[in-house]
Amino acid sequence: MANVVVDGRLDVDVVRSHFPALKQNQVFLDNAGGSQVLSDVINSIRTHLEETNVQLGASYHVGQKATEKYNDGLKAAAEFMNAHVNEIVIGPSTTQLFSNLSQAFALSFPDDAEIICSSVDHEANISSWVRLAKVRNLTLKWWTPSRDPADLKLTADNLRPMLSDKTRLVTCTHTSNILGTIHDIKAIADEVHTVAGAMLCVDGVALAPHREVDVKALGVDFYSFSWYKVYGPHIAVLYGSQSAQQNVASLGHYFHSPADDLATKLGLAAASYELVATIPSILAYFGPDRKRTWSAVAAHEQRLQGILLDDLNKREDVVVYSERSADSKLRVPVISFSVKGRSSKEVVEEVDTCSDFGIRWGHFYSKRMVDDLLGLKTDGVIRVSMVHYNTGMSSPFVLIMFLALRLLGFTEREVRDLVSVLDRVLG
């Protein structure tokens, strides 16, 4: 596989050559909803179905080969997040895996246990815990960092007053799929663990496409993300530390006892063989020095989000939510905004009509935050979500053109002049 990093910088042409979907005219700026898929992943699925589509565990040759490919997929998934293979489980979605986890917790929490849920999360990391609290009559606390739409960052400091000796679980997102703000999960985990027996469960779906995930360095108890946001197929992975697994009852068959790994406890045979077998291809794409690749990805994405944020931040009729800086240490290129006096749905549909740029409007399953904290109950935010295969020339530049045209009433000539100036200045 060709190296996607050359002289410390991301070679975007090489990157894009790995994604067949990018040959279309459509410009994909809805990547937080699902990234495009690597060609090697597509080929892996086809090869598996053609050559090794059999049940696992058989002693005949093809059965052995299929089992080996599946196990290699599990090992790659664990390596991707610096976990042991016994600490992960693959499932159809992060939502489903958190639901399974909540069922496995159902009998382990004491009657006076308290659960703390972040109110800026995707519903995947909320609804299961709300349901658990209701079924067990447990105390549920909402972790709301502030009521200011410009400052919705979760921190150890704004969590601390909510903790008590009864806290058993804290749930939060690593990065909001609306705001793009990166939370200091290591500091939050340290704070949670000041309470004996308290655990931290993190939704990493919006972070994983953009930054390296190291669950050991983060110190989390549970962490999940979806591979279809990370250039792969529609499956997800959940990590559970060895110590945290002591609180997890098995949902598996009675003859799978004792269950000493997370997959046996929570997997319920839901890991598609041909999809799990693709994960080594995703790992290989990032090359032998993944830290170097992720560093180049962050630098490239900082340039991309800088172009769009610089323009949006200058406009008095545009509200950018939460982190307004383009610093890659503070945010990923998931940028949400609204336009004063304009419907988000209307703006996006006008962009659809005039261009090939795929952006979205809505609440994106973070409905509690969008409704209650951003106050956008009607049609939510306008979201532009970029990843490292997007380019400065084909996405933010022309997106700015259409936003300027439709929102600010620029003439066609003025917009063309604007894009020409951006092209010359930024190269």
GROMACS .gro file of C-alpha atoms in nm:
model
  427
    1MET     CA    1   0.000   0.000   0.000
    2ALA     CA    2   0.134   0.342  -0.097
    3ASN     CA    3   0.241   0.565   0.189
    4VAL     CA    4  -0.017   0.837   0.247
    5VAL     CA    5   0.239   1.057   0.426
    6VAL     CA    6   0.526   1.212   0.230
    7ASP     CA    7   0.784   1.436   0.399
    8GLY     CA    8   0.563   1.462   0.704
    9ARG     CA    9   0.258   1.586   0.511
   10LEU     CA   10  -0.051   1.403   0.400
   11ASP     CA   11  -0.044   1.325   0.027
   12VAL     CA   12  -0.410   1.388  -0.043
   13ASP     CA   13  -0.390   1.255  -0.399
   14VAL     CA   14  -0.261   0.922  -0.269
   15VAL     CA   15  -0.522   0.926   0.006
   16ARG     CA   16  -0.806   0.982  -0.239
   17SER     CA   17  -0.686   0.703  -0.465
   18HIS     CA   18  -0.782   0.456  -0.189
   19PHE     CA   19  -1.149   0.562  -0.194
   20PRO     CA   20  -1.339   0.465  -0.511
   21ALA     CA   21  -1.646   0.672  -0.417
   22LEU     CA   22  -1.441   0.992  -0.450
   23LYS     CA   23  -1.430   0.950  -0.828
   24GLN     CA   24  -1.788   1.079  -0.838
   25ASN     CA   25  -1.882   1.445  -0.872
   26GLN     CA   26  -2.044   1.434  -0.528
   27VAL     CA   27  -1.832   1.608  -0.264
   28PHE     CA   28  -1.881   1.424   0.064
   29LEU     CA   29  -1.908   1.669   0.354
   30ASP     CA   30  -2.139   1.455   0.568
   31ASN     CA   31  -1.863   1.226   0.691
   32ALA     CA   32  -1.971   1.237   1.057
   33GLY     CA   33  -2.271   1.036   0.942
   34GLY     CA   34  -2.049   0.779   0.775
   35SER     CA   35  -1.720   0.795   0.588
   36GLN     CA   36  -1.647   0.657   0.244
   37VAL     CA   37  -1.495   0.307   0.233
   38LEU     CA   38  -1.142   0.201   0.146
   39SER     CA   39  -1.104  -0.001  -0.174
   40ASP     CA   40  -0.916  -0.271   0.018
   41VAL     CA   41  -1.214  -0.305   0.252
   42ILE     CA   42  -1.450  -0.348  -0.043
   43ASN     CA   43  -1.218  -0.607  -0.199
   44SER     CA   44  -1.184  -0.791   0.132
   45ILE     CA   45  -1.562  -0.831   0.164
   46ARG     CA   46  -1.593  -0.966  -0.188
   47THR     CA   47  -1.301  -1.206  -0.143
   48HIS     CA   48  -1.439  -1.338   0.185
   49LEU     CA   49  -1.782  -1.405   0.036
   50GLU     CA   50  -1.628  -1.570  -0.268
   51GLU     CA   51  -1.372  -1.787  -0.091
   52THR     CA   52  -1.435  -1.827   0.284
   53ASN     CA   53  -1.807  -1.786   0.344
   54VAL     CA   54  -1.842  -2.071   0.595
   55GLN     CA   55  -1.915  -2.109   0.967
   56LEU     CA   56  -1.621  -2.051   1.199
   57GLY     CA   57  -1.448  -2.324   1.396
   58ALA     CA   58  -1.459  -2.606   1.143
   59SER     CA   59  -1.154  -2.831   1.103
   60TYR     CA   60  -1.159  -2.845   0.721
   61HIS     CA   61  -0.926  -2.616   0.525
   62VAL     CA   62  -1.165  -2.336   0.426
   63GLY     CA   63  -1.316  -2.338   0.775
   64GLN     CA   64  -0.972  -2.291   0.927
   65LYS     CA   65  -0.895  -2.008   0.685
   66ALA     CA   66  -1.225  -1.831   0.765
   67THR     CA   67  -1.158  -1.862   1.140
   68GLU     CA   68  -0.808  -1.723   1.096
   69LYS     CA   69  -0.935  -1.422   0.900
   70TYR     CA   70  -1.198  -1.349   1.164
   71ASN     CA   71  -0.945  -1.374   1.447
   72ASP     CA   72  -0.707  -1.148   1.255
   73GLY     CA   73  -0.989  -0.894   1.235
   74LEU     CA   74  -1.040  -0.904   1.611
   75LYS     CA   75  -0.666  -0.864   1.672
   76ALA     CA   76  -0.652  -0.566   1.436
   77ALA     CA   77  -0.950  -0.403   1.608
   78ALA     CA   78  -0.782  -0.445   1.946
   79GLU     CA   79  -0.450  -0.313   1.814
   80PHE     CA   80  -0.622  -0.009   1.661
   81MET     CA   81  -0.727   0.110   2.007
   82ASN     CA   82  -0.437  -0.040   2.209
   83ALA     CA   83  -0.649  -0.305   2.380
   84HIS     CA   84  -0.621  -0.678   2.437
   85VAL     CA   85  -0.839  -0.895   2.215
   86ASN     CA   86  -1.022  -1.025   2.526
   87GLU     CA   87  -1.123  -0.665   2.603
   88ILE     CA   88  -1.323  -0.596   2.285
   89VAL     CA   89  -1.649  -0.702   2.126
   90ILE     CA   90  -1.769  -0.633   1.773
   91GLY     CA   91  -2.136  -0.555   1.709
   92PRO     CA   92  -2.367  -0.397   1.451
   93SER     CA   93  -2.351  -0.045   1.597
   94THR     CA   94  -2.232   0.157   1.893
   95THR     CA   95  -2.597   0.202   1.992
   96GLN     CA   96  -2.649  -0.173   2.007
   97LEU     CA   97  -2.327  -0.238   2.198
   98PHE     CA   98  -2.413   0.020   2.464
   99SER     CA   99  -2.760  -0.133   2.488
  100ASN     CA  100  -2.608  -0.477   2.543
  101LEU     CA  101  -2.374  -0.333   2.804
  102SER     CA  102  -2.661  -0.170   2.992
  103GLN     CA  103  -2.846  -0.503   3.006
  104ALA     CA  104  -2.533  -0.671   3.139
  105PHE     CA  105  -2.511  -0.403   3.411
  106ALA     CA  106  -2.875  -0.445   3.511
  107LEU     CA  107  -2.820  -0.662   3.817
  108SER     CA  108  -2.473  -0.549   3.920
  109PHE     CA  109  -2.555  -0.195   4.035
  110PRO     CA  110  -2.671  -0.147   4.396
  111ASP     CA  111  -3.020  -0.008   4.452
  112ASP     CA  112  -2.891   0.335   4.554
  113ALA     CA  113  -2.653   0.368   4.256
  114GLU     CA  114  -2.629   0.695   4.064
  115ILE     CA  115  -2.570   0.730   3.689
  116ILE     CA  116  -2.440   1.054   3.539
  117CYS     CA  117  -2.516   1.115   3.169
  118SER     CA  118  -2.375   1.395   2.957
  119SER     CA  119  -2.645   1.605   2.794
  120VAL     CA  120  -2.424   1.690   2.493
  121ASP     CA  121  -2.404   1.328   2.374
  122HIS     CA  122  -2.546   1.138   2.082
  123GLU     CA  123  -2.850   0.940   2.197
  124ALA     CA  124  -2.648   0.616   2.155
  125ASN     CA  125  -2.475   0.689   2.486
  126ILE     CA  126  -2.788   0.817   2.662
  127SER     CA  127  -3.100   0.612   2.594
  128SER     CA  128  -2.962   0.282   2.730
  129TRP     CA  129  -2.867   0.446   3.059
  130VAL     CA  130  -3.196   0.632   3.090
  131ARG     CA  131  -3.374   0.300   3.038
  132LEU     CA  132  -3.152   0.123   3.293
  133ALA     CA  133  -3.216   0.393   3.552
  134LYS     CA  134  -3.591   0.369   3.492
  135VAL     CA  135  -3.604  -0.012   3.512
  136ARG     CA  136  -3.392  -0.027   3.828
  137ASN     CA  137  -3.529   0.294   3.982
  138LEU     CA  138  -3.175   0.435   4.000
  139THR     CA  139  -3.086   0.804   4.033
  140LEU     CA  140  -3.004   0.966   3.697
  141LYS     CA  141  -2.813   1.295   3.691
  142TRP     CA  142  -2.766   1.513   3.382
  143TRP     CA  143  -2.416   1.651   3.324
  144THR     CA  144  -2.474   1.984   3.148
  145PRO     CA  145  -2.150   2.185   3.122
  146SER     CA  146  -2.333   2.517   3.077
  147ARG     CA  147  -2.638   2.677   2.922
  148ASP     CA  148  -2.424   2.887   2.689
  149PRO     CA  149  -2.422   2.744   2.333
  150ALA     CA  150  -2.073   2.890   2.290
  151ASP     CA  151  -1.933   2.692   2.586
  152LEU     CA  152  -2.055   2.332   2.598
  153LYS     CA  153  -1.725   2.162   2.676
  154LEU     CA  154  -1.724   1.874   2.924
  155THR     CA  155  -1.445   1.901   3.181
  156ALA     CA  156  -1.334   1.731   3.498
  157ASP     CA  157  -1.410   2.056   3.678
  158ASN     CA  158  -1.775   2.077   3.574
  159LEU     CA  159  -1.820   1.705   3.644
  160ARG     CA  160  -1.672   1.711   3.995
  161PRO     CA  161  -1.973   1.864   4.179
  162MET     CA  162  -2.198   1.589   4.045
  163LEU     CA  163  -1.996   1.296   4.176
  164SER     CA  164  -2.082   1.123   4.502
  165ASP     CA  165  -1.991   0.802   4.679
  166LYS     CA  166  -2.298   0.649   4.511
  167THR     CA  167  -2.179   0.721   4.156
  168ARG     CA  168  -2.140   0.395   3.963
  169LEU     CA  169  -2.132   0.511   3.602
  170VAL     CA  170  -2.048   0.831   3.413
  171THR     CA  171  -2.115   0.848   3.039
  172CYS     CA  172  -1.990   1.107   2.792
  173THR     CA  173  -1.865   1.165   2.440
  174HIS     CA  174  -1.499   1.206   2.344
  175THR     CA  175  -1.605   1.450   2.073
  176SER     CA  176  -1.955   1.580   2.004
  177ASN     CA  177  -2.091   1.482   1.663
  178ILE     CA  178  -2.246   1.830   1.649
  179LEU     CA  179  -1.985   2.057   1.804
  180GLY     CA  180  -1.658   1.883   1.714
  181THR     CA  181  -1.506   1.984   2.048
  182ILE     CA  182  -1.249   1.740   2.188
  183HIS     CA  183  -1.292   1.661   2.558
  184ASP     CA  184  -1.002   1.576   2.788
  185ILE     CA  185  -1.108   1.218   2.855
  186LYS     CA  186  -0.794   1.133   3.052
  187ALA     CA  187  -0.868   1.411   3.303
  188ILE     CA  188  -1.236   1.311   3.318
  189ALA     CA  189  -1.145   0.945   3.373
  190ASP     CA  190  -0.908   1.040   3.656
  191GLU     CA  191  -1.185   1.242   3.817
  192VAL     CA  192  -1.440   0.961   3.786
  193HIS     CA  193  -1.197   0.716   3.943
  194THR     CA  194  -1.165   0.927   4.258
  195VAL     CA  195  -1.493   0.754   4.350
  196ALA     CA  196  -1.444   0.392   4.449
  197GLY     CA  197  -1.625   0.162   4.207
  198ALA     CA  198  -1.722   0.437   3.959
  199MET     CA  199  -1.673   0.367   3.588
  200LEU     CA  200  -1.650   0.585   3.276
  201CYS     CA  201  -1.819   0.488   2.948
  202VAL     CA  202  -1.713   0.696   2.643
  203ASP     CA  203  -1.867   0.734   2.298
  204GLY     CA  204  -1.570   0.779   2.064
  205VAL     CA  205  -1.760   0.765   1.735
  206ALA     CA  206  -1.696   1.128   1.633
  207LEU     CA  207  -1.331   1.122   1.743
  208ALA     CA  208  -1.206   0.795   1.592
  209PRO     CA  209  -1.202   0.906   1.224
  210HIS     CA  210  -0.972   1.195   1.313
  211ARG     CA  211  -0.734   1.097   1.594
  212GLU     CA  212  -0.554   0.792   1.729
  213VAL     CA  213  -0.748   0.608   2.001
  214ASP     CA  214  -0.548   0.467   2.292
  215VAL     CA  215  -0.783   0.335   2.556
  216LYS     CA  216  -0.501   0.254   2.798
  217ALA     CA  217  -0.361   0.606   2.786
  218LEU     CA  218  -0.711   0.749   2.831
  219GLY     CA  219  -0.776   0.533   3.136
  220VAL     CA  220  -1.138   0.463   3.038
  221ASP     CA  221  -1.343   0.166   3.151
  222PHE     CA  222  -1.556   0.139   2.835
  223TYR     CA  223  -1.507   0.299   2.494
  224SER     CA  224  -1.692   0.244   2.166
  225PHE     CA  225  -1.682   0.365   1.807
  226SER     CA  226  -1.820   0.262   1.469
  227TRP     CA  227  -1.598   0.135   1.189
  228TYR     CA  228  -1.826   0.281   0.923
  229LYS     CA  229  -1.714   0.624   1.043
  230VAL     CA  230  -1.350   0.509   1.017
  231TYR     CA  231  -1.338   0.415   0.647
  232GLY     CA  232  -1.475   0.064   0.697
  233PRO     CA  233  -1.801  -0.136   0.701
  234HIS     CA  234  -2.112  -0.089   0.912
  235ILE     CA  235  -2.000  -0.250   1.238
  236ALA     CA  236  -1.877  -0.114   1.570
  237VAL     CA  237  -1.639  -0.207   1.850
  238LEU     CA  238  -1.669  -0.176   2.227
  239TYR     CA  239  -1.373  -0.189   2.465
  240GLY     CA  240  -1.412  -0.293   2.827
  241SER     CA  241  -1.112  -0.303   3.060
  242GLN     CA  242  -1.037  -0.628   3.240
  243SER     CA  243  -1.124  -0.472   3.575
  244ALA     CA  244  -1.450  -0.316   3.451
  245GLN     CA  245  -1.560  -0.648   3.302
  246GLN     CA  246  -1.603  -0.782   3.654
  247ASN     CA  247  -1.924  -0.576   3.664
  248VAL     CA  248  -2.052  -0.720   3.335
  249ALA     CA  249  -2.281  -1.023   3.346
  250SER     CA  250  -2.283  -1.251   3.043
  251LEU     CA  251  -2.571  -1.230   2.796
  252GLY     CA  252  -2.439  -1.536   2.614
  253HIS     CA  253  -2.552  -1.898   2.608
  254TYR     CA  254  -2.533  -2.097   2.931
  255PHE     CA  255  -2.270  -2.335   2.789
  256HIS     CA  256  -2.035  -2.041   2.724
  257SER     CA  257  -1.947  -2.029   3.092
  258PRO     CA  258  -1.741  -1.902   3.253
  259ALA     CA  259  -1.723  -1.611   3.007
  260ASP     CA  260  -1.380  -1.455   3.042
  261ASP     CA  261  -1.386  -1.216   2.746
  262LEU     CA  262  -1.613  -0.929   2.642
  263ALA     CA  263  -1.713  -1.085   2.310
  264THR     CA  264  -1.859  -1.393   2.481
  265LYS     CA  265  -2.044  -1.175   2.732
  266LEU     CA  266  -2.190  -0.916   2.496
  267GLY     CA  267  -2.137  -1.027   2.134
  268LEU     CA  268  -2.450  -1.239   2.085
  269ALA     CA  269  -2.309  -1.367   1.752
  270ALA     CA  270  -2.372  -1.027   1.594
  271ALA     CA  271  -2.025  -0.975   1.442
  272SER     CA  272  -2.054  -1.028   1.065
  273TYR     CA  273  -1.763  -1.250   0.959
  274GLU     CA  274  -1.695  -1.080   0.626
  275LEU     CA  275  -1.703  -0.734   0.785
  276VAL     CA  276  -1.477  -0.819   1.080
  277ALA     CA  277  -1.227  -0.963   0.831
  278THR     CA  278  -1.187  -0.616   0.673
  279ILE     CA  279  -1.042  -0.448   0.982
  280PRO     CA  280  -0.678  -0.542   0.909
  281SER     CA  281  -0.717  -0.347   0.582
  282ILE     CA  282  -0.813  -0.036   0.778
  283LEU     CA  283  -0.517  -0.079   1.009
  284ALA     CA  284  -0.282  -0.127   0.712
  285TYR     CA  285  -0.407   0.193   0.547
  286PHE     CA  286  -0.259   0.399   0.831
  287GLY     CA  287   0.083   0.245   0.766
  288PRO     CA  288   0.356   0.108   0.990
  289ASP     CA  289   0.393   0.438   1.178
  290ARG     CA  290   0.035   0.518   1.271
  291LYS     CA  291   0.130   0.804   1.502
  292ARG     CA  292   0.300   0.978   1.210
  293THR     CA  293  -0.004   0.925   0.990
  294TRP     CA  294  -0.250   1.050   1.252
  295SER     CA  295  -0.030   1.357   1.309
  296ALA     CA  296  -0.041   1.435   0.937
  297VAL     CA  297  -0.418   1.380   0.934
  298ALA     CA  298  -0.463   1.630   1.220
  299ALA     CA  299  -0.247   1.891   1.046
  300HIS     CA  300  -0.437   1.855   0.719
  301GLU     CA  301  -0.774   1.871   0.891
  302GLN     CA  302  -0.668   2.181   1.082
  303ARG     CA  303  -0.603   2.355   0.751
  304LEU     CA  304  -0.942   2.245   0.616
  305GLN     CA  305  -1.144   2.357   0.916
  306GLY     CA  306  -0.947   2.680   0.932
  307ILE     CA  307  -1.066   2.778   0.584
  308LEU     CA  308  -1.432   2.729   0.669
  309LEU     CA  309  -1.417   2.865   1.025
  310ASP     CA  310  -1.229   3.177   0.919
  311ASP     CA  311  -1.513   3.260   0.683
  312LEU     CA  312  -1.801   3.167   0.913
  313ASN     CA  313  -1.655   3.346   1.215
  314LYS     CA  314  -1.646   3.675   1.022
  315ARG     CA  315  -2.015   3.672   0.942
  316GLU     CA  316  -2.251   3.849   1.177
  317ASP     CA  317  -2.549   3.648   1.053
  318VAL     CA  318  -2.387   3.310   1.124
  319VAL     CA  319  -2.368   3.143   1.467
  320VAL     CA  320  -2.093   2.881   1.502
  321TYR     CA  321  -2.163   2.650   1.794
  322SER     CA  322  -1.907   2.590   2.070
  323GLU     CA  323  -1.540   2.579   1.964
  324ARG     CA  324  -1.465   2.855   1.712
  325SER     CA  325  -1.092   2.786   1.691
  326ALA     CA  326  -0.943   2.570   1.415
  327ASP     CA  327  -0.676   2.434   1.650
  328SER     CA  328  -0.661   2.056   1.598
  329LYS     CA  329  -0.588   2.009   1.968
  330LEU     CA  330  -0.928   2.159   2.049
  331ARG     CA  331  -1.158   2.028   1.777
  332VAL     CA  332  -1.209   1.798   1.479
  333PRO     CA  333  -1.357   1.925   1.149
  334VAL     CA  334  -1.720   1.865   1.244
  335ILE     CA  335  -1.857   2.218   1.224
  336SER     CA  336  -2.216   2.315   1.300
  337PHE     CA  337  -2.379   2.653   1.263
  338SER     CA  338  -2.705   2.829   1.197
  339VAL     CA  339  -2.796   3.140   1.001
  340LYS     CA  340  -2.997   3.412   1.169
  341GLY     CA  341  -3.338   3.445   1.013
  342ARG     CA  342  -3.293   3.141   0.789
  343SER     CA  343  -3.409   2.782   0.817
  344SER     CA  344  -3.124   2.529   0.834
  345LYS     CA  345  -3.324   2.296   0.610
  346GLU     CA  346  -3.375   2.572   0.353
  347VAL     CA  347  -3.006   2.662   0.345
  348VAL     CA  348  -2.893   2.303   0.294
  349GLU     CA  349  -3.151   2.237   0.024
  350GLU     CA  350  -3.038   2.546  -0.165
  351VAL     CA  351  -2.680   2.419  -0.151
  352ASP     CA  352  -2.808   2.083  -0.281
  353THR     CA  353  -2.983   2.255  -0.570
  354CYS     CA  354  -2.682   2.458  -0.678
  355SER     CA  355  -2.391   2.224  -0.620
  356ASP     CA  356  -2.257   1.873  -0.564
  357PHE     CA  357  -2.172   1.945  -0.201
  358GLY     CA  358  -2.325   1.700   0.044
  359ILE     CA  359  -2.389   1.875   0.375
  360ARG     CA  360  -2.676   1.812   0.619
  361TRP     CA  361  -2.924   1.976   0.852
  362GLY     CA  362  -3.084   1.831   1.162
  363HIS     CA  363  -3.011   1.712   1.517
  364PHE     CA  364  -2.805   1.406   1.415
  365TYR     CA  365  -2.932   1.202   1.712
  366SER     CA  366  -2.798   1.461   1.958
  367LYS     CA  367  -3.153   1.585   1.993
  368ARG     CA  368  -3.145   1.665   2.364
  369MET     CA  369  -2.856   1.906   2.312
  370VAL     CA  370  -2.988   2.061   1.992
  371ASP     CA  371  -3.336   2.113   2.138
  372ASP     CA  372  -3.257   2.210   2.495
  373LEU     CA  373  -2.911   2.370   2.485
  374LEU     CA  374  -2.893   2.517   2.134
  375GLY     CA  375  -3.265   2.600   2.119
  376LEU     CA  376  -3.302   2.473   1.761
  377LYS     CA  377  -3.604   2.245   1.790
  378THR     CA  378  -3.743   2.308   1.442
  379ASP     CA  379  -3.473   2.190   1.202
  380GLY     CA  380  -3.150   2.185   1.399
  381VAL     CA  381  -2.807   2.292   1.279
  382ILE     CA  382  -2.629   2.304   0.946
  383ARG     CA  383  -2.341   2.058   0.974
  384VAL     CA  384  -2.028   2.035   0.760
  385SER     CA  385  -1.819   1.735   0.857
  386MET     CA  386  -1.487   1.687   0.681
  387VAL     CA  387  -1.223   1.416   0.701
  388HIS     CA  388  -0.869   1.382   0.570
  389TYR     CA  389  -0.968   1.283   0.214
  390ASN     CA  390  -1.142   1.618   0.165
  391THR     CA  391  -0.937   1.888  -0.004
  392GLY     CA  392  -0.904   2.261   0.036
  393MET     CA  393  -0.978   2.319  -0.331
  394SER     CA  394  -1.284   2.102  -0.376
  395SER     CA  395  -1.474   2.141  -0.053
  396PRO     CA  396  -1.447   2.437   0.184
  397PHE     CA  397  -1.358   2.686  -0.093
  398VAL     CA  398  -1.659   2.617  -0.305
  399LEU     CA  399  -1.883   2.560  -0.004
  400ILE     CA  400  -1.795   2.914   0.103
  401MET     CA  401  -1.895   3.028  -0.244
  402PHE     CA  402  -2.240   2.878  -0.221
  403LEU     CA  403  -2.298   2.991   0.135
  404ALA     CA  404  -2.196   3.342   0.035
  405LEU     CA  405  -2.419   3.334  -0.270
  406ARG     CA  406  -2.728   3.204  -0.096
  407LEU     CA  407  -2.697   3.356   0.248
  408LEU     CA  408  -2.543   3.696   0.177
  409GLY     CA  409  -2.694   3.768  -0.162
  410PHE     CA  410  -2.366   3.794  -0.353
  411THR     CA  411  -2.386   3.803  -0.733
  412GLU     CA  412  -2.238   3.519  -0.934
  413ARG     CA  413  -1.947   3.742  -1.040
  414GLU     CA  414  -1.867   3.837  -0.681
  415VAL     CA  415  -1.866   3.473  -0.575
  416ARG     CA  416  -1.639   3.376  -0.861
  417ASP     CA  417  -1.408   3.659  -0.764
  418LEU     CA  418  -1.414   3.538  -0.400
  419VAL     CA  419  -1.317   3.184  -0.499
  420SER     CA  420  -1.045   3.318  -0.730
  421VAL     CA  421  -0.898   3.523  -0.447
  422LEU     CA  422  -0.908   3.228  -0.207
  423ASP     CA  423  -0.742   3.012  -0.470
  424ARG     CA  424  -0.456   3.256  -0.523
  425VAL     CA  425  -0.398   3.335  -0.155
  426LEU     CA  426  -0.428   2.985  -0.015
  427GLY     CA  427  -0.298   2.791  -0.309
   0.00000   0.00000   0.00000
